[in-house]
Coordinates of C-alpha atoms and ligand atoms in Angstrom, one line a residue:
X1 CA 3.3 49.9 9.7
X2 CA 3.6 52.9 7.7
X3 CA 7.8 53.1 8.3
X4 CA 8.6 49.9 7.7
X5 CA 7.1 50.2 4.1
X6 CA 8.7 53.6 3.6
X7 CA 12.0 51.7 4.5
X8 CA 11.3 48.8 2.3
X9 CA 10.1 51.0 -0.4
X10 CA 13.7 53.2 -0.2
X11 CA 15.8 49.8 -0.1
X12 CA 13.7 49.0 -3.4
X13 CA 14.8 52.5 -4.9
X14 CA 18.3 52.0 -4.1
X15 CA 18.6 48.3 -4.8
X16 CA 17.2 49.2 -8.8
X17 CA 20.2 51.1 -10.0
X18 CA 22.2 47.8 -8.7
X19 CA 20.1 46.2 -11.9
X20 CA 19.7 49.2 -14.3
X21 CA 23.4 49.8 -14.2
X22 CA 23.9 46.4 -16.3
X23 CA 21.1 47.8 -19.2
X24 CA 23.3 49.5 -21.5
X25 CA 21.1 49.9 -24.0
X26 CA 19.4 52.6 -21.6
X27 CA 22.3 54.8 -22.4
X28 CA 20.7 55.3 -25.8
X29 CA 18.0 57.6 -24.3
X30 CA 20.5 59.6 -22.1
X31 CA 18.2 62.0 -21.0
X32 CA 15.3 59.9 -19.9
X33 CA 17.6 57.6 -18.1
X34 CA 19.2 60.5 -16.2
X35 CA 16.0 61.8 -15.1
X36 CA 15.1 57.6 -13.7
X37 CA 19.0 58.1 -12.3
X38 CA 17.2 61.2 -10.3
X39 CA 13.7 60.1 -9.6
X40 CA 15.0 57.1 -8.3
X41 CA 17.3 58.7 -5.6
X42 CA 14.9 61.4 -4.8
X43 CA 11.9 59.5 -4.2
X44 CA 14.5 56.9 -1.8
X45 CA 15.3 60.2 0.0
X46 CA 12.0 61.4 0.4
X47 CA 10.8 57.4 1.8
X48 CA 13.4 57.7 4.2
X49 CA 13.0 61.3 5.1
X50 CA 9.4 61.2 6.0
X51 CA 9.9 57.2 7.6
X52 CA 9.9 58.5 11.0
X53 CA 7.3 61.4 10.9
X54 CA 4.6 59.3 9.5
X55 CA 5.1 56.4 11.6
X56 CA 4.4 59.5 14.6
X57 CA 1.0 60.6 12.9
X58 CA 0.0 57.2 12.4
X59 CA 0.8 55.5 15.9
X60 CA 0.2 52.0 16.1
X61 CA -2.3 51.3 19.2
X62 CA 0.4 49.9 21.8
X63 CA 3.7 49.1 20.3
X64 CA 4.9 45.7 20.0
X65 CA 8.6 45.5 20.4
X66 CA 9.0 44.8 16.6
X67 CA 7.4 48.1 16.1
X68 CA 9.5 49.9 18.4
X69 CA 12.5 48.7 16.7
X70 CA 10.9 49.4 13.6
X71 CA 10.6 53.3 14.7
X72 CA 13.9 53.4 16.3
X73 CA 15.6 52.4 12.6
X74 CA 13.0 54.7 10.8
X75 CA 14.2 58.0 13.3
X76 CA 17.7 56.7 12.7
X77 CA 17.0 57.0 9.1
X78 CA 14.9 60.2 8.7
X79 CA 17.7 62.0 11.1
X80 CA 20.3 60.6 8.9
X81 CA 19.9 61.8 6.0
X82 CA 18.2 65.0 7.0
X83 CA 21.5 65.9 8.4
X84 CA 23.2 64.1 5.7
X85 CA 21.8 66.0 3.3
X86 CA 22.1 69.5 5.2
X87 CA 25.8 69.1 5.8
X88 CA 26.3 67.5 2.3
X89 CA 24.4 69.7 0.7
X90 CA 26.5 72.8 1.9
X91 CA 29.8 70.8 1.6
X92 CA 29.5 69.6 -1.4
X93 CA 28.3 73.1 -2.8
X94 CA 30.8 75.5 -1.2
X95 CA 33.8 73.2 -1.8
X96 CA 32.9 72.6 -6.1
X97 CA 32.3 76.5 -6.0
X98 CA 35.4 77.0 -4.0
X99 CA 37.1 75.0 -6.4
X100 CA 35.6 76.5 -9.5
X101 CA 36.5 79.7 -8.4
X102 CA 40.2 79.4 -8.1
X103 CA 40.3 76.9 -11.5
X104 CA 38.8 79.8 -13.1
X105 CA 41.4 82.7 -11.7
X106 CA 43.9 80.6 -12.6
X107 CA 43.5 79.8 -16.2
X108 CA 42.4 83.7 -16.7
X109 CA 46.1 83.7 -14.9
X110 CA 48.4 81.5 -17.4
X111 CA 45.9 81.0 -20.4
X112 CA 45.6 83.4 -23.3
X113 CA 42.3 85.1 -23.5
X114 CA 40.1 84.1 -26.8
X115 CA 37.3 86.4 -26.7
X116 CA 35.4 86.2 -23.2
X117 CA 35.2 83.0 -21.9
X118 CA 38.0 81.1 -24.2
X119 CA 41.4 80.7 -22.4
X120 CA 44.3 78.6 -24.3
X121 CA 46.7 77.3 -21.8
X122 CA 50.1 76.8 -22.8
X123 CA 50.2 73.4 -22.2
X124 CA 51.4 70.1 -24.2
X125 CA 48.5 68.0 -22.8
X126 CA 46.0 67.3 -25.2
X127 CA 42.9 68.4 -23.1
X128 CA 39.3 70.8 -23.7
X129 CA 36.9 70.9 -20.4
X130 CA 34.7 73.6 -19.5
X131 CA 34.5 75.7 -15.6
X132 CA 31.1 75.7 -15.3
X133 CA 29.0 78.7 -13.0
X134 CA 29.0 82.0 -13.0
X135 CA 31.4 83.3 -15.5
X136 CA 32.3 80.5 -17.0
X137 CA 35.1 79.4 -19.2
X138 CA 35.8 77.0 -22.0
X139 CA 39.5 75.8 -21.8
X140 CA 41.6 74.3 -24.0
X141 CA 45.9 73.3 -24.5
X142 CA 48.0 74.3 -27.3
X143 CA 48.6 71.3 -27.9
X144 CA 44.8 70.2 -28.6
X145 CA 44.6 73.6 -31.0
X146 CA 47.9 72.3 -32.5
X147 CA 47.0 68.4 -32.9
X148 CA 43.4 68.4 -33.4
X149 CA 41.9 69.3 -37.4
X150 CA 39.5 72.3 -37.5
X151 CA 36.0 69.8 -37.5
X152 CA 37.3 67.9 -34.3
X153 CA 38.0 71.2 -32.4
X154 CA 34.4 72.1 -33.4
X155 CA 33.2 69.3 -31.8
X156 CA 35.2 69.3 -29.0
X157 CA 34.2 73.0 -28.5
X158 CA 30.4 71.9 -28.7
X159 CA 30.7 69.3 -26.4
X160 CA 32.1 71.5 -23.6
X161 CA 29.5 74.5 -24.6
X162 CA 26.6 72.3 -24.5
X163 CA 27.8 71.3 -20.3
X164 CA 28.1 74.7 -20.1
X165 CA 25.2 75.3 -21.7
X166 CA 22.5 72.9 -20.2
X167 CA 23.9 73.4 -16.8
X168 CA 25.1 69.7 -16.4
X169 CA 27.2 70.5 -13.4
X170 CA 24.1 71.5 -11.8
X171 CA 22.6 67.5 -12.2
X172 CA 25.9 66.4 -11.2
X173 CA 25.8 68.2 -8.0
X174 CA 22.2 67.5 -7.6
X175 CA 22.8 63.7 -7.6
X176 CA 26.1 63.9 -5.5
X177 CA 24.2 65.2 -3.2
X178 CA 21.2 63.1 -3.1
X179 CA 24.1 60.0 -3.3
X180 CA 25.9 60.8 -0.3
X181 CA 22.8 61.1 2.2
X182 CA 21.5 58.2 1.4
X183 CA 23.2 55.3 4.2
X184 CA 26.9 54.2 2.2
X185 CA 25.5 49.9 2.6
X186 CA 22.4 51.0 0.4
X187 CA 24.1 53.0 -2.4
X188 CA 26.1 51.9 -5.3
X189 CA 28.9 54.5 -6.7
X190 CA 28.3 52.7 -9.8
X191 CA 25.4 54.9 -10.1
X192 CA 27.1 58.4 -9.7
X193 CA 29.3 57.2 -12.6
X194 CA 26.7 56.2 -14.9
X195 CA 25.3 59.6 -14.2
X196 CA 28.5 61.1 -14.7
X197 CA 28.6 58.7 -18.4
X198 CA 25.1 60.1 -19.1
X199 CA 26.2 64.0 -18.9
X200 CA 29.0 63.0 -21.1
X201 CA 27.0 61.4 -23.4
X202 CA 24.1 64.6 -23.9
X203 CA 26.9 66.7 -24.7
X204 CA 28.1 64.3 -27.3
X205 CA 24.6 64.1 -29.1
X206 CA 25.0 68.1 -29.1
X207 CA 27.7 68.1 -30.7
X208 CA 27.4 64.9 -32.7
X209 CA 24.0 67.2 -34.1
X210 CA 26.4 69.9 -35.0
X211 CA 29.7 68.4 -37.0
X212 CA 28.4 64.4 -37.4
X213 CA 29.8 61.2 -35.3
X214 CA 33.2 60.9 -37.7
X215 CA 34.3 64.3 -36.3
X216 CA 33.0 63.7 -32.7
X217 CA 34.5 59.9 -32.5
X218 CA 38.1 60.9 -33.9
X219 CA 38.2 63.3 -31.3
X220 CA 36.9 61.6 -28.6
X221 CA 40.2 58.9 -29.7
X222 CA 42.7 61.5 -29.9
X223 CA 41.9 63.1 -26.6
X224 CA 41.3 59.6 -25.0
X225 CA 44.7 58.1 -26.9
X226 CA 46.7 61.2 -24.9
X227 CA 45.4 60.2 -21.7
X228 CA 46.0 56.8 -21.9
X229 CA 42.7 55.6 -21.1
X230 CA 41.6 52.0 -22.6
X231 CA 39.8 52.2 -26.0
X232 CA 39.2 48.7 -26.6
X233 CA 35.3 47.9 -27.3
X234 CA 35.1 46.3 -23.8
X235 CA 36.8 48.5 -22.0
X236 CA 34.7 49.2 -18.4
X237 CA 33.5 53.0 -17.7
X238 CA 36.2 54.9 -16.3
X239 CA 36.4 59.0 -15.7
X240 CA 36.2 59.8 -19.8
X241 CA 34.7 56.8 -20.3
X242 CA 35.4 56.7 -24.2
X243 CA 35.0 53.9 -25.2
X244 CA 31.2 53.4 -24.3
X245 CA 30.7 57.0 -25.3
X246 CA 32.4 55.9 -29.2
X247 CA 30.3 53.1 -29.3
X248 CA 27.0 55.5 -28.4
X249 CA 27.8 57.5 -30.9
X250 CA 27.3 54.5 -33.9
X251 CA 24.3 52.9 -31.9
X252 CA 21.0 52.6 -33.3
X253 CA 18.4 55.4 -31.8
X254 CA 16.3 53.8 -29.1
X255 CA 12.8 52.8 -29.8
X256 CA 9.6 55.4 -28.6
X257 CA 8.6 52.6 -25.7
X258 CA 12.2 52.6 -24.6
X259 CA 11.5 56.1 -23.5
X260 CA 8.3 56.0 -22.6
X261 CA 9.1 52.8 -20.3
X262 CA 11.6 55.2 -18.3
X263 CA 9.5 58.0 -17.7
X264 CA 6.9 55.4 -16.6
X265 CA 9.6 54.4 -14.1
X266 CA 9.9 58.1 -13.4
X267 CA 6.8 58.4 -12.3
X268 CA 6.0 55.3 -10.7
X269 CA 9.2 55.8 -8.4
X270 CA 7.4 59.3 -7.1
X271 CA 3.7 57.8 -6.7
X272 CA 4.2 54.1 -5.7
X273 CA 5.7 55.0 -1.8
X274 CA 2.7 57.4 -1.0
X275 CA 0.3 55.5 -2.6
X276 CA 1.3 52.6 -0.4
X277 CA 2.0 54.4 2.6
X278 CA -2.1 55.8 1.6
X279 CA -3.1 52.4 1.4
X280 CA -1.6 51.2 4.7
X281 CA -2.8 54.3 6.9
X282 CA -6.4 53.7 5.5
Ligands
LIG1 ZN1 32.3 66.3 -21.3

């Protein structure tokens, strides 16, 4: 039956992160990875989505009760996270642009102004992010301008310009998204912050590409030594997750079929359900 291998298929999608997760070595092609990150969750979606509406075109000739309760879990399923991802999708949209919008009034409030979308804050946190959206703004303390030599400023400045720049909010909020409607026993968090880890690390090759890794990893310490967070070469991903990101910066590039394996994964994660699903209704 057509749902109960779109169901199986979208337990398969959501049990792989469980696995990838452990391959570090992944993180060396960040952008690949993030796209299998994506493909994965998207395709489970769009199994579970489409469970129920199938398993209507395709009626089996007199339902066995097996079937039935196969149907009844596949329109539990599609109505889930069609409404999950409705509601969700809205939520999760209006309340990070609600957010951004006040963040940004109120460092245009207490921060001085450098240029049009610089703002210093008087503050003696060592700390750079970026607002992203519409009129966005690059932020950083007094104390960073004040601790942190000229090349690790530049670096920390092209870190934060390239998540401005390549719109890496927007694939944050894409994924959050596509995370929260699927059912909360079939997701792992542990993939919305190797995501998150994967963002971080793009904008670390940008800016590793413009000032070099020495630059990049003594900043990455001295903002990560100011927030306390665990440097040690073990150290499990946490919110800045530095430590994996200085040992990215000093790991060897990954190897052509390392790439070309994920986007395999990319696409097999997009053609595999309908091709089954094909197979079955045949
Ligand atoms: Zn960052």
């Amino acid at each position: 039956m057509i749902a109960a291998l779109l169901l199986l298929c979208a337990a398969a999608l959501l049990a792989a992160p469980r696995l990838l997760v452990r391959v570090e070595r992944l993180r060396t092609s960040p952008r690949a990875a993030l796209l299998v990150w994506q493909s994965l969750s998207l395709s489970a979606v769009l199994c579970l989505l489409t469970a129920a509406p199938l398993a209507l075109v395709h009626p089996q000739p007199w339902p066995a009760p097996v079937e039935v309760a196969i149907l009844v879990v596949a329109a539990i399923a599609s109505v889930g996270v069609l409404v999950r991802l409705l509601v969700n999708g809205h939520n999760v949209g209006t309340r990070i642009r609600a957010s951004r919008d006040e963040h940004r009034r109120l460092v245009d409030l207490v921060g001085r102004h450098e240029g049009d979308h610089t703002r210093v804050l008087p503050s003696q946190e060592l700390s750079a992010y970026c607002v992203p959206g519409a009129g966005s703004r690059l932020v950083i303390t007094e104390a960073a301008l004040a601790a942190l030599p000229d090349e690790q400023l530049v670096a920390v400045v092209a870190h934060e310009e390239a998540h401005l720049r390549e719109r890496h909010d927007l694939v944050l909020e894409f994924f959050t998204v596509l995370h929260t409607a699927t059912p909360r026993l079939l997701r792992t968090d542990a993939a919305l912050r190797e995501v998150a880890l994967l963002v971080e690390v793009l904008a670390d090759r940008a800016a590793r590409d413009e000032v070099g890794e020495v630059a990049l990893g003594r900043a990455l310490v001295a903002l990560a030594e100011a927030t306390g967070e665990d440097l040690t070469p073990g150290a499990s991903v946490g919110a800045g997750a530095a430590a994996a990101r200085i040992r990215l910066l000093v790991a060897d590039d990954p190897a052509p079929w390392q790439t070309l394996v994920l986007y395999g994964i990319c696409v097999a994660a997009f053609v595999t359900p309908p091709l089954l699903a094909v197979t079955v209704a045949l």
